Amino acid sequence: MDKVRRILVYVCKERAAPQRAQFVQSVTGHFSDCGGDEVEVNFSLERNQFILYRRDRGRGITLKRPAFCPIKHLSATEAAEIPLDVQQRGIDVGVAIVLQTADQRVLLTRRANELRIFPNVWVPPGGHLEPDETLLDAGLRELKEETGLKLEPEEASPKILGLWESVYPPMLSRGLPQRHHVVIYMLLHSSLTHLQLQACLSPSPAEVSACLWADGHLVRAIVSAVDGEDAEVRVDRLPGGISVSQVSTEGALSDSTLPLTVFVSRAPVSGPDVERVSTGTKFALELWLKSLETSDP
């Protein structure tokens, strides 16, 4: 990928000038005083640099990494084994759209099986931030490119839910890091119901192989399946099959059903990956549920 076309993460600590974050550097760890996996940060987008920093006062946005984050556990020997061209990539910036319908559902898409990173994994629509774009512009562009849904900026009312530090492969047991991102999860509200939006769906088969409008019951089950933990999954009142729209290689939609177990699967420590909801998506969906609890009735 052309370096000119990539927006990278910069970090700024204790009033120092922003410095480009290194590929093998944990952004969350950079700001965490005690090595924790969650921290409050602030950000700005200036001259095509995505700058993360912490204010002395005031609440910021949650930045989180999984406890099993490969960068967190990377040894010096393992870091040295990462190819130089990968090490020189820096940390990319992505924007993912949590699209909430008028009847309080959110859109999830299954990444095409041919994609190089996180194939066959369920995520919100999203992608890389491009030069001279605002975060909202990037999110709306990716939403349109991947799903065919077009929202105008003036009707979007965006809200940043949180930031996620994403690494692929997601665990060291699955190989050395190849990609490192900070993903910005942005909540957008639509005045249309999921059925009205479904009629407008026209997914790109190169990006998306299936779509799902998840309601609160399913989302609660998804977020209860915490990756890296063995806690019980809450599936009360949910059927054994979940209705989805499969996307053909020509882009046509067809009704289908997937087992509930797909959506409450956890990231495997070893062996081939499985169809599942990504760990970062679970983080974003948990924040979405909290936003529902605090919103006006």
PDB file of C-alpha atoms in Angstrom:
ATOM      1  CA  MET A   1       0.000   0.000   0.000  1.00  0.00           C
ATOM      2  CA  ASP A   2       1.299   3.451  -0.909  1.00  0.00           C
ATOM      3  CA  LYS A   3       2.483   5.185   2.237  1.00  0.00           C
ATOM      4  CA  VAL A   4       1.117   8.507   0.954  1.00  0.00           C
ATOM      5  CA  ARG A   5      -2.399   7.049   1.027  1.00  0.00           C
ATOM      6  CA  ARG A   6      -2.269   5.902   4.644  1.00  0.00           C
ATOM      7  CA  ILE A   7      -3.169   7.837   7.775  1.00  0.00           C
ATOM      8  CA  LEU A   8      -1.068   6.717  10.734  1.00  0.00           C
ATOM      9  CA  VAL A   9      -1.297   6.966  14.514  1.00  0.00           C
ATOM     10  CA  TYR A  10       0.851   9.508  16.337  1.00  0.00           C
ATOM     11  CA  VAL A  11       1.191   9.662  20.112  1.00  0.00           C
ATOM     12  CA  CYS A  12       1.772  12.697  22.274  1.00  0.00           C
ATOM     13  CA  LYS A  13       2.597  12.399  25.974  1.00  0.00           C
ATOM     14  CA  GLU A  14       3.298  15.027  28.618  1.00  0.00           C
ATOM     15  CA  ARG A  15       3.074  17.964  26.195  1.00  0.00           C
ATOM     16  CA  ALA A  16       5.833  16.611  23.949  1.00  0.00           C
ATOM     17  CA  ALA A  17       5.593  16.914  20.168  1.00  0.00           C
ATOM     18  CA  PRO A  18       3.586  14.114  18.488  1.00  0.00           C
ATOM     19  CA  GLN A  19       5.692  11.130  17.455  1.00  0.00           C
ATOM     20  CA  ARG A  20       4.699   8.473  14.951  1.00  0.00           C
ATOM     21  CA  ALA A  21       3.717   5.327  16.835  1.00  0.00           C
ATOM     22  CA  GLN A  22       5.904   2.326  16.025  1.00  0.00           C
ATOM     23  CA  PHE A  23       4.370  -0.877  14.682  1.00  0.00           C
ATOM     24  CA  VAL A  24       5.653  -2.912  17.651  1.00  0.00           C
ATOM     25  CA  GLN A  25       4.496  -0.299  20.184  1.00  0.00           C
ATOM     26  CA  SER A  26       1.283  -0.829  22.144  1.00  0.00           C
ATOM     27  CA  VAL A  27      -0.665   2.421  21.999  1.00  0.00           C
ATOM     28  CA  THR A  28      -2.782   1.413  24.988  1.00  0.00           C
ATOM     29  CA  GLY A  29       0.327   0.523  26.972  1.00  0.00           C
ATOM     30  CA  HIS A  30       1.914   3.846  26.036  1.00  0.00           C
ATOM     31  CA  PHE A  31      -0.815   5.716  27.913  1.00  0.00           C
ATOM     32  CA  SER A  32      -1.484   3.191  30.675  1.00  0.00           C
ATOM     33  CA  ASP A  33       0.288   3.980  33.943  1.00  0.00           C
ATOM     34  CA  CYS A  34       0.063   0.433  35.311  1.00  0.00           C
ATOM     35  CA  GLY A  35       0.128  -1.667  32.155  1.00  0.00           C
ATOM     36  CA  GLY A  36      -3.650  -1.962  32.036  1.00  0.00           C
ATOM     37  CA  ASP A  37      -5.646  -2.868  28.951  1.00  0.00           C
ATOM     38  CA  GLU A  38      -7.975   0.146  29.067  1.00  0.00           C
ATOM     39  CA  VAL A  39      -7.260   3.865  29.319  1.00  0.00           C
ATOM     40  CA  GLU A  40      -8.987   7.189  28.655  1.00  0.00           C
ATOM     41  CA  VAL A  41      -7.418   9.233  25.845  1.00  0.00           C
ATOM     42  CA  ASN A  42      -8.159  12.228  23.670  1.00  0.00           C
ATOM     43  CA  PHE A  43      -7.508  12.518  19.966  1.00  0.00           C
ATOM     44  CA  SER A  44      -7.248  14.984  17.104  1.00  0.00           C
ATOM     45  CA  LEU A  45      -6.894  14.687  13.350  1.00  0.00           C
ATOM     46  CA  GLU A  46      -4.391  17.265  12.118  1.00  0.00           C
ATOM     47  CA  ARG A  47      -2.559  17.439   8.793  1.00  0.00           C
ATOM     48  CA  ASN A  48      -3.403  13.813   8.084  1.00  0.00           C
ATOM     49  CA  GLN A  49      -2.007  12.667  11.418  1.00  0.00           C
ATOM     50  CA  PHE A  50      -4.260  10.885  13.910  1.00  0.00           C
ATOM     51  CA  ILE A  51      -2.863  12.118  17.226  1.00  0.00           C
ATOM     52  CA  LEU A  52      -3.621  10.437  20.542  1.00  0.00           C
ATOM     53  CA  TYR A  53      -2.890  12.208  23.812  1.00  0.00           C
ATOM     54  CA  ARG A  54      -4.109  12.537  27.407  1.00  0.00           C
ATOM     55  CA  ARG A  55      -5.327  15.734  28.981  1.00  0.00           C
ATOM     56  CA  ASP A  56      -4.443  16.651  32.537  1.00  0.00           C
ATOM     57  CA  ARG A  57      -8.114  17.065  33.286  1.00  0.00           C
ATOM     58  CA  GLY A  58     -11.382  15.976  31.805  1.00  0.00           C
ATOM     59  CA  ARG A  59     -12.724  12.689  30.578  1.00  0.00           C
ATOM     60  CA  GLY A  60     -11.625  11.271  27.257  1.00  0.00           C
ATOM     61  CA  ILE A  61     -12.602   8.368  25.053  1.00  0.00           C
ATOM     62  CA  THR A  62     -11.980   4.747  26.048  1.00  0.00           C
ATOM     63  CA  LEU A  63      -9.041   3.096  24.277  1.00  0.00           C
ATOM     64  CA  LYS A  64      -8.829  -0.642  24.853  1.00  0.00           C
ATOM     65  CA  ARG A  65      -6.812  -3.675  23.810  1.00  0.00           C
ATOM     66  CA  PRO A  66      -7.561  -7.349  24.557  1.00  0.00           C
ATOM     67  CA  ALA A  67      -5.642  -8.978  27.391  1.00  0.00           C
ATOM     68  CA  PHE A  68      -4.089 -11.301  24.801  1.00  0.00           C
ATOM     69  CA  CYS A  69      -2.979  -8.440  22.499  1.00  0.00           C
ATOM     70  CA  PRO A  70       0.056  -9.762  20.569  1.00  0.00           C
ATOM     71  CA  ILE A  71       1.932  -6.467  20.759  1.00  0.00           C
ATOM     72  CA  LYS A  72       1.529  -6.463  24.543  1.00  0.00           C
ATOM     73  CA  HIS A  73       3.148  -9.903  24.832  1.00  0.00           C
ATOM     74  CA  LEU A  74       5.734  -9.501  22.069  1.00  0.00           C
ATOM     75  CA  SER A  75       9.283 -10.288  23.194  1.00  0.00           C
ATOM     76  CA  ALA A  76      12.322  -8.474  21.807  1.00  0.00           C
ATOM     77  CA  THR A  77      13.333 -11.643  19.963  1.00  0.00           C
ATOM     78  CA  GLU A  78       9.892 -12.004  18.376  1.00  0.00           C
ATOM     79  CA  ALA A  79       9.799  -8.310  17.457  1.00  0.00           C
ATOM     80  CA  ALA A  80      13.128  -8.700  15.648  1.00  0.00           C
ATOM     81  CA  GLU A  81      11.655 -11.558  13.598  1.00  0.00           C
ATOM     82  CA  ILE A  82       8.929  -9.331  12.127  1.00  0.00           C
ATOM     83  CA  PRO A  83       9.874  -8.444   8.530  1.00  0.00           C
ATOM     84  CA  LEU A  84      11.294  -4.952   8.151  1.00  0.00           C
ATOM     85  CA  ASP A  85       8.619  -3.838   5.692  1.00  0.00           C
ATOM     86  CA  VAL A  86       5.959  -4.750   8.270  1.00  0.00           C
ATOM     87  CA  GLN A  87       7.797  -3.024  11.123  1.00  0.00           C
ATOM     88  CA  GLN A  88       8.004   0.136   9.044  1.00  0.00           C
ATOM     89  CA  ARG A  89       4.249   0.258   8.399  1.00  0.00           C
ATOM     90  CA  GLY A  90       3.397   2.124  11.576  1.00  0.00           C
ATOM     91  CA  ILE A  91      -0.104   1.849  13.032  1.00  0.00           C
ATOM     92  CA  ASP A  92      -3.017   2.362  10.656  1.00  0.00           C
ATOM     93  CA  VAL A  93      -6.303   4.124  11.437  1.00  0.00           C
ATOM     94  CA  GLY A  94      -9.699   2.587  10.726  1.00  0.00           C
ATOM     95  CA  VAL A  95     -13.260   3.851  11.145  1.00  0.00           C
ATOM     96  CA  ALA A  96     -16.145   1.433  11.765  1.00  0.00           C
ATOM     97  CA  ILE A  97     -19.809   2.457  11.734  1.00  0.00           C
ATOM     98  CA  VAL A  98     -22.246   1.142  14.337  1.00  0.00           C
ATOM     99  CA  LEU A  99     -25.457   1.956  12.462  1.00  0.00           C
ATOM    100  CA  GLN A 100     -28.467   2.030  14.782  1.00  0.00           C
ATOM    101  CA  THR A 101     -31.906   1.768  13.202  1.00  0.00           C
ATOM    102  CA  ALA A 102     -35.108   3.437  14.364  1.00  0.00           C
ATOM    103  CA  ASP A 103     -36.147   0.112  15.937  1.00  0.00           C
ATOM    104  CA  GLN A 104     -32.808  -0.208  17.778  1.00  0.00           C
ATOM    105  CA  ARG A 105     -30.960  -2.767  15.743  1.00  0.00           C
ATOM    106  CA  VAL A 106     -27.384  -2.538  14.498  1.00  0.00           C
ATOM    107  CA  LEU A 107     -25.870  -3.680  11.223  1.00  0.00           C
ATOM    108  CA  LEU A 108     -23.154  -6.351  11.236  1.00  0.00           C
ATOM    109  CA  THR A 109     -21.399  -7.634   8.128  1.00  0.00           C
ATOM    110  CA  ARG A 110     -19.340 -10.760   7.561  1.00  0.00           C
ATOM    111  CA  ARG A 111     -16.008 -10.016   5.945  1.00  0.00           C
ATOM    112  CA  ALA A 112     -15.450 -11.817   2.659  1.00  0.00           C
ATOM    113  CA  ASN A 113     -13.491 -15.044   2.902  1.00  0.00           C
ATOM    114  CA  GLU A 114     -10.913 -13.772   0.385  1.00  0.00           C
ATOM    115  CA  LEU A 115      -9.818 -10.790   2.497  1.00  0.00           C
ATOM    116  CA  ARG A 116      -6.261 -10.911   3.837  1.00  0.00           C
ATOM    117  CA  ILE A 117      -7.043 -10.021   7.443  1.00  0.00           C
ATOM    118  CA  PHE A 118      -9.926 -11.269   9.586  1.00  0.00           C
ATOM    119  CA  PRO A 119     -11.669 -13.166   6.760  1.00  0.00           C
ATOM    120  CA  ASN A 120     -15.117 -14.594   7.509  1.00  0.00           C
ATOM    121  CA  VAL A 121     -15.378 -12.557  10.730  1.00  0.00           C
ATOM    122  CA  TRP A 122     -18.422 -10.428  11.659  1.00  0.00           C
ATOM    123  CA  VAL A 123     -17.803  -6.696  12.085  1.00  0.00           C
ATOM    124  CA  PRO A 124     -19.597  -3.370  11.510  1.00  0.00           C
ATOM    125  CA  PRO A 125     -18.988  -1.758   8.104  1.00  0.00           C
ATOM    126  CA  GLY A 126     -15.715   0.154   8.041  1.00  0.00           C
ATOM    127  CA  GLY A 127     -12.247   0.614   6.650  1.00  0.00           C
ATOM    128  CA  HIS A 128      -9.183   2.821   6.458  1.00  0.00           C
ATOM    129  CA  LEU A 129      -9.223   6.565   6.926  1.00  0.00           C
ATOM    130  CA  GLU A 130      -7.931   8.283   3.791  1.00  0.00           C
ATOM    131  CA  PRO A 131      -6.006  11.568   3.458  1.00  0.00           C
ATOM    132  CA  ASP A 132      -8.006  14.780   3.918  1.00  0.00           C
ATOM    133  CA  GLU A 133     -11.105  12.934   5.128  1.00  0.00           C
ATOM    134  CA  THR A 134     -12.906  13.628   8.366  1.00  0.00           C
ATOM    135  CA  LEU A 135     -13.734  10.588  10.496  1.00  0.00           C
ATOM    136  CA  LEU A 136     -17.406  10.974   9.546  1.00  0.00           C
ATOM    137  CA  ASP A 137     -16.607  11.234   5.836  1.00  0.00           C
ATOM    138  CA  ALA A 138     -14.518   8.063   6.049  1.00  0.00           C
ATOM    139  CA  GLY A 139     -17.238   6.182   7.893  1.00  0.00           C
ATOM    140  CA  LEU A 140     -19.979   7.235   5.474  1.00  0.00           C
ATOM    141  CA  ARG A 141     -17.790   6.372   2.475  1.00  0.00           C
ATOM    142  CA  GLU A 142     -17.018   2.915   3.827  1.00  0.00           C
ATOM    143  CA  LEU A 143     -20.678   2.327   4.702  1.00  0.00           C
ATOM    144  CA  LYS A 144     -21.662   3.192   1.118  1.00  0.00           C
ATOM    145  CA  GLU A 145     -18.858   1.172  -0.483  1.00  0.00           C
ATOM    146  CA  GLU A 146     -19.470  -1.974   1.559  1.00  0.00           C
ATOM    147  CA  THR A 147     -23.258  -2.013   1.947  1.00  0.00           C
ATOM    148  CA  GLY A 148     -24.713   0.435  -0.583  1.00  0.00           C
ATOM    149  CA  LEU A 149     -26.351   2.421   2.229  1.00  0.00           C
ATOM    150  CA  LYS A 150     -25.981   6.181   1.816  1.00  0.00           C
ATOM    151  CA  LEU A 151     -26.382   8.583   4.728  1.00  0.00           C
ATOM    152  CA  GLU A 152     -25.907  12.318   4.336  1.00  0.00           C
ATOM    153  CA  PRO A 153     -23.469  13.963   6.790  1.00  0.00           C
ATOM    154  CA  GLU A 154     -26.080  16.418   8.036  1.00  0.00           C
ATOM    155  CA  GLU A 155     -28.398  13.596   9.151  1.00  0.00           C
ATOM    156  CA  ALA A 156     -25.741  11.361  10.692  1.00  0.00           C
ATOM    157  CA  SER A 157     -25.379  12.843  14.241  1.00  0.00           C
ATOM    158  CA  PRO A 158     -22.133  10.923  14.896  1.00  0.00           C
ATOM    159  CA  LYS A 159     -20.939   9.859  18.325  1.00  0.00           C
ATOM    160  CA  ILE A 160     -17.585   8.200  19.050  1.00  0.00           C
ATOM    161  CA  LEU A 161     -18.207   5.075  21.130  1.00  0.00           C
ATOM    162  CA  GLY A 162     -14.600   4.073  21.717  1.00  0.00           C
ATOM    163  CA  LEU A 163     -11.212   3.197  20.243  1.00  0.00           C
ATOM    164  CA  TRP A 164      -9.892  -0.329  19.846  1.00  0.00           C
ATOM    165  CA  GLU A 165      -6.291  -1.431  19.373  1.00  0.00           C
ATOM    166  CA  SER A 166      -6.493  -4.222  16.822  1.00  0.00           C
ATOM    167  CA  VAL A 167      -3.684  -6.568  15.757  1.00  0.00           C
ATOM    168  CA  TYR A 168      -3.766  -9.332  13.158  1.00  0.00           C
ATOM    169  CA  PRO A 169      -3.305 -12.209  13.794  1.00  0.00           C
ATOM    170  CA  PRO A 170      -5.129 -11.533  17.077  1.00  0.00           C
ATOM    171  CA  MET A 171      -2.931 -13.789  19.224  1.00  0.00           C
ATOM    172  CA  LEU A 172       0.801 -14.569  19.219  1.00  0.00           C
ATOM    173  CA  SER A 173      -0.063 -18.263  19.245  1.00  0.00           C
ATOM    174  CA  ARG A 174      -1.452 -17.711  15.743  1.00  0.00           C
ATOM    175  CA  GLY A 175       1.671 -16.029  14.327  1.00  0.00           C
ATOM    176  CA  LEU A 176       3.651 -12.798  14.433  1.00  0.00           C
ATOM    177  CA  PRO A 177       1.759  -9.502  13.934  1.00  0.00           C
ATOM    178  CA  GLN A 178       1.170  -8.508  10.314  1.00  0.00           C
ATOM    179  CA  ARG A 179      -1.168  -5.521  10.753  1.00  0.00           C
ATOM    180  CA  HIS A 180      -1.713  -3.056  13.607  1.00  0.00           C
ATOM    181  CA  HIS A 181      -4.645  -0.629  13.744  1.00  0.00           C
ATOM    182  CA  VAL A 182      -6.481   1.763  15.993  1.00  0.00           C
ATOM    183  CA  VAL A 183     -10.156   1.409  15.064  1.00  0.00           C
ATOM    184  CA  ILE A 184     -12.561   4.248  15.810  1.00  0.00           C
ATOM    185  CA  TYR A 185     -16.079   2.968  16.443  1.00  0.00           C
ATOM    186  CA  MET A 186     -18.609   5.633  15.481  1.00  0.00           C
ATOM    187  CA  LEU A 187     -22.319   5.416  16.303  1.00  0.00           C
ATOM    188  CA  LEU A 188     -24.748   6.747  13.684  1.00  0.00           C
ATOM    189  CA  HIS A 189     -28.519   6.859  14.003  1.00  0.00           C
ATOM    190  CA  SER A 190     -30.899   6.236  11.131  1.00  0.00           C
ATOM    191  CA  SER A 191     -34.519   7.390  11.130  1.00  0.00           C
ATOM    192  CA  LEU A 192     -35.421   4.219   9.201  1.00  0.00           C
ATOM    193  CA  THR A 193     -36.204   0.761  10.560  1.00  0.00           C
ATOM    194  CA  HIS A 194     -34.030  -2.234   9.756  1.00  0.00           C
ATOM    195  CA  LEU A 195     -36.623  -3.482   7.267  1.00  0.00           C
ATOM    196  CA  GLN A 196     -36.593  -0.150   5.432  1.00  0.00           C
ATOM    197  CA  LEU A 197     -32.790  -0.157   5.343  1.00  0.00           C
ATOM    198  CA  GLN A 198     -32.718  -3.805   4.296  1.00  0.00           C
ATOM    199  CA  ALA A 199     -34.531  -2.820   1.106  1.00  0.00           C
ATOM    200  CA  CYS A 200     -31.651  -0.434   0.324  1.00  0.00           C
ATOM    201  CA  LEU A 201     -28.831  -2.907   0.973  1.00  0.00           C
ATOM    202  CA  SER A 202     -26.518  -3.566  -1.959  1.00  0.00           C
ATOM    203  CA  PRO A 203     -23.360  -5.085  -0.457  1.00  0.00           C
ATOM    204  CA  SER A 204     -20.046  -5.359  -2.290  1.00  0.00           C
ATOM    205  CA  PRO A 205     -19.293  -9.114  -2.583  1.00  0.00           C
ATOM    206  CA  ALA A 206     -15.569  -8.334  -2.617  1.00  0.00           C
ATOM    207  CA  GLU A 207     -15.923  -6.987   0.941  1.00  0.00           C
ATOM    208  CA  VAL A 208     -19.060  -8.539   2.448  1.00  0.00           C
ATOM    209  CA  SER A 209     -20.387 -12.104   2.318  1.00  0.00           C
ATOM    210  CA  ALA A 210     -23.395 -11.706   4.648  1.00  0.00           C
ATOM    211  CA  CYS A 211     -25.360  -9.073   6.604  1.00  0.00           C
ATOM    212  CA  LEU A 212     -27.310  -9.124   9.848  1.00  0.00           C
ATOM    213  CA  TRP A 213     -29.510  -6.659  11.744  1.00  0.00           C
ATOM    214  CA  ALA A 214     -28.785  -7.580  15.370  1.00  0.00           C
ATOM    215  CA  ASP A 215     -31.271  -6.650  18.089  1.00  0.00           C
ATOM    216  CA  GLY A 216     -30.462  -6.045  21.742  1.00  0.00           C
ATOM    217  CA  HIS A 217     -31.080  -9.663  22.786  1.00  0.00           C
ATOM    218  CA  LEU A 218     -28.586 -11.025  20.275  1.00  0.00           C
ATOM    219  CA  VAL A 219     -26.058  -8.283  21.045  1.00  0.00           C
ATOM    220  CA  ARG A 220     -26.168  -9.111  24.759  1.00  0.00           C
ATOM    221  CA  ALA A 221     -25.417 -12.739  23.942  1.00  0.00           C
ATOM    222  CA  ILE A 222     -22.566 -11.720  21.626  1.00  0.00           C
ATOM    223  CA  VAL A 223     -20.839  -9.522  24.200  1.00  0.00           C
ATOM    224  CA  SER A 224     -21.232 -12.157  26.929  1.00  0.00           C
ATOM    225  CA  ALA A 225     -18.957 -14.488  24.925  1.00  0.00           C
ATOM    226  CA  VAL A 226     -15.783 -12.724  26.068  1.00  0.00           C
ATOM    227  CA  ASP A 227     -12.731 -13.785  24.079  1.00  0.00           C
ATOM    228  CA  GLY A 228     -10.014 -15.271  26.262  1.00  0.00           C
ATOM    229  CA  GLU A 229     -12.441 -16.109  29.074  1.00  0.00           C
ATOM    230  CA  ASP A 230     -14.686 -19.047  29.938  1.00  0.00           C
ATOM    231  CA  ALA A 231     -17.645 -17.191  31.456  1.00  0.00           C
ATOM    232  CA  GLU A 232     -21.125 -18.478  30.698  1.00  0.00           C
ATOM    233  CA  VAL A 233     -22.779 -17.122  27.549  1.00  0.00           C
ATOM    234  CA  ARG A 234     -26.222 -15.575  28.048  1.00  0.00           C
ATOM    235  CA  VAL A 235     -28.592 -16.834  25.329  1.00  0.00           C
ATOM    236  CA  ASP A 236     -31.947 -16.398  27.077  1.00  0.00           C
ATOM    237  CA  ARG A 237     -34.941 -16.051  24.748  1.00  0.00           C
ATOM    238  CA  LEU A 238     -32.835 -16.495  21.626  1.00  0.00           C
ATOM    239  CA  PRO A 239     -33.624 -19.093  18.938  1.00  0.00           C
ATOM    240  CA  GLY A 240     -31.053 -21.637  17.860  1.00  0.00           C
ATOM    241  CA  GLY A 241     -30.919 -20.072  14.388  1.00  0.00           C
ATOM    242  CA  ILE A 242     -30.295 -16.420  13.460  1.00  0.00           C
ATOM    243  CA  SER A 243     -31.679 -14.902  10.255  1.00  0.00           C
ATOM    244  CA  VAL A 244     -29.047 -13.329   7.983  1.00  0.00           C
ATOM    245  CA  SER A 245     -28.776 -12.181   4.385  1.00  0.00           C
ATOM    246  CA  GLN A 246     -26.168 -14.087   2.381  1.00  0.00           C
ATOM    247  CA  VAL A 247     -24.391 -12.175  -0.393  1.00  0.00           C
ATOM    248  CA  SER A 248     -23.676 -14.032  -3.637  1.00  0.00           C
ATOM    249  CA  THR A 249     -20.546 -13.480  -5.721  1.00  0.00           C
ATOM    250  CA  GLU A 250     -22.714 -11.270  -7.966  1.00  0.00           C
ATOM    251  CA  GLY A 251     -23.973  -9.246  -4.999  1.00  0.00           C
ATOM    252  CA  ALA A 252     -27.471 -10.736  -4.798  1.00  0.00           C
ATOM    253  CA  LEU A 253     -29.065 -11.156  -1.349  1.00  0.00           C
ATOM    254  CA  SER A 254     -30.794 -14.302  -0.146  1.00  0.00           C
ATOM    255  CA  ASP A 255     -32.377 -15.173   3.182  1.00  0.00           C
ATOM    256  CA  SER A 256     -30.514 -17.711   5.265  1.00  0.00           C
ATOM    257  CA  THR A 257     -30.116 -18.948   8.828  1.00  0.00           C
ATOM    258  CA  LEU A 258     -26.899 -19.406  10.783  1.00  0.00           C
ATOM    259  CA  PRO A 259     -26.553 -21.238  14.104  1.00  0.00           C
ATOM    260  CA  LEU A 260     -26.571 -18.992  17.163  1.00  0.00           C
ATOM    261  CA  THR A 261     -23.284 -20.651  18.114  1.00  0.00           C
ATOM    262  CA  VAL A 262     -21.562 -18.723  15.291  1.00  0.00           C
ATOM    263  CA  PHE A 263     -22.257 -15.412  17.034  1.00  0.00           C
ATOM    264  CA  VAL A 264     -21.259 -16.558  20.507  1.00  0.00           C
ATOM    265  CA  SER A 265     -18.051 -18.290  19.410  1.00  0.00           C
ATOM    266  CA  ARG A 266     -14.791 -17.145  20.966  1.00  0.00           C
ATOM    267  CA  ALA A 267     -11.505 -16.457  19.212  1.00  0.00           C
ATOM    268  CA  PRO A 268      -9.559 -19.756  19.158  1.00  0.00           C
ATOM    269  CA  VAL A 269      -6.073 -19.783  20.650  1.00  0.00           C
ATOM    270  CA  SER A 270      -4.698 -22.111  17.987  1.00  0.00           C
ATOM    271  CA  GLY A 271      -5.674 -23.886  14.804  1.00  0.00           C
ATOM    272  CA  PRO A 272      -7.754 -22.312  12.036  1.00  0.00           C
ATOM    273  CA  ASP A 273      -9.930 -19.352  12.906  1.00  0.00           C
ATOM    274  CA  VAL A 274     -13.702 -19.748  13.091  1.00  0.00           C
ATOM    275  CA  GLU A 275     -16.620 -17.669  11.918  1.00  0.00           C
ATOM    276  CA  ARG A 276     -17.303 -15.351  14.843  1.00  0.00           C
ATOM    277  CA  VAL A 277     -17.856 -11.762  15.911  1.00  0.00           C
ATOM    278  CA  SER A 278     -14.524  -9.954  16.242  1.00  0.00           C
ATOM    279  CA  THR A 279     -13.219  -9.046  19.688  1.00  0.00           C
ATOM    280  CA  GLY A 280     -13.191  -5.347  18.834  1.00  0.00           C
ATOM    281  CA  THR A 281     -16.783  -5.550  17.636  1.00  0.00           C
ATOM    282  CA  LYS A 282     -17.807  -7.062  20.974  1.00  0.00           C
ATOM    283  CA  PHE A 283     -16.147  -4.079  22.681  1.00  0.00           C
ATOM    284  CA  ALA A 284     -18.084  -1.653  20.470  1.00  0.00           C
ATOM    285  CA  LEU A 285     -21.383  -3.484  20.926  1.00  0.00           C
ATOM    286  CA  GLU A 286     -20.981  -3.400  24.689  1.00  0.00           C
ATOM    287  CA  LEU A 287     -20.523   0.369  24.484  1.00  0.00           C
ATOM    288  CA  TRP A 288     -23.590   0.553  22.232  1.00  0.00           C
ATOM    289  CA  LEU A 289     -25.684  -1.252  24.845  1.00  0.00           C
ATOM    290  CA  LYS A 290     -24.511   1.256  27.446  1.00  0.00           C
ATOM    291  CA  SER A 291     -25.488   4.106  25.139  1.00  0.00           C
ATOM    292  CA  LEU A 292     -29.019   2.667  24.933  1.00  0.00           C
ATOM    293  CA  GLU A 293     -29.246   2.594  28.717  1.00  0.00           C
ATOM    294  CA  THR A 294     -28.244   6.256  29.040  1.00  0.00           C
ATOM    295  CA  SER A 295     -30.262   7.621  26.089  1.00  0.00           C
ATOM    296  CA  ASP A 296     -33.565   9.376  26.582  1.00  0.00           C
ATOM    297  CA  PRO A 297     -36.629   7.147  26.253  1.00  0.00           C
TER     298      PRO A 297
END
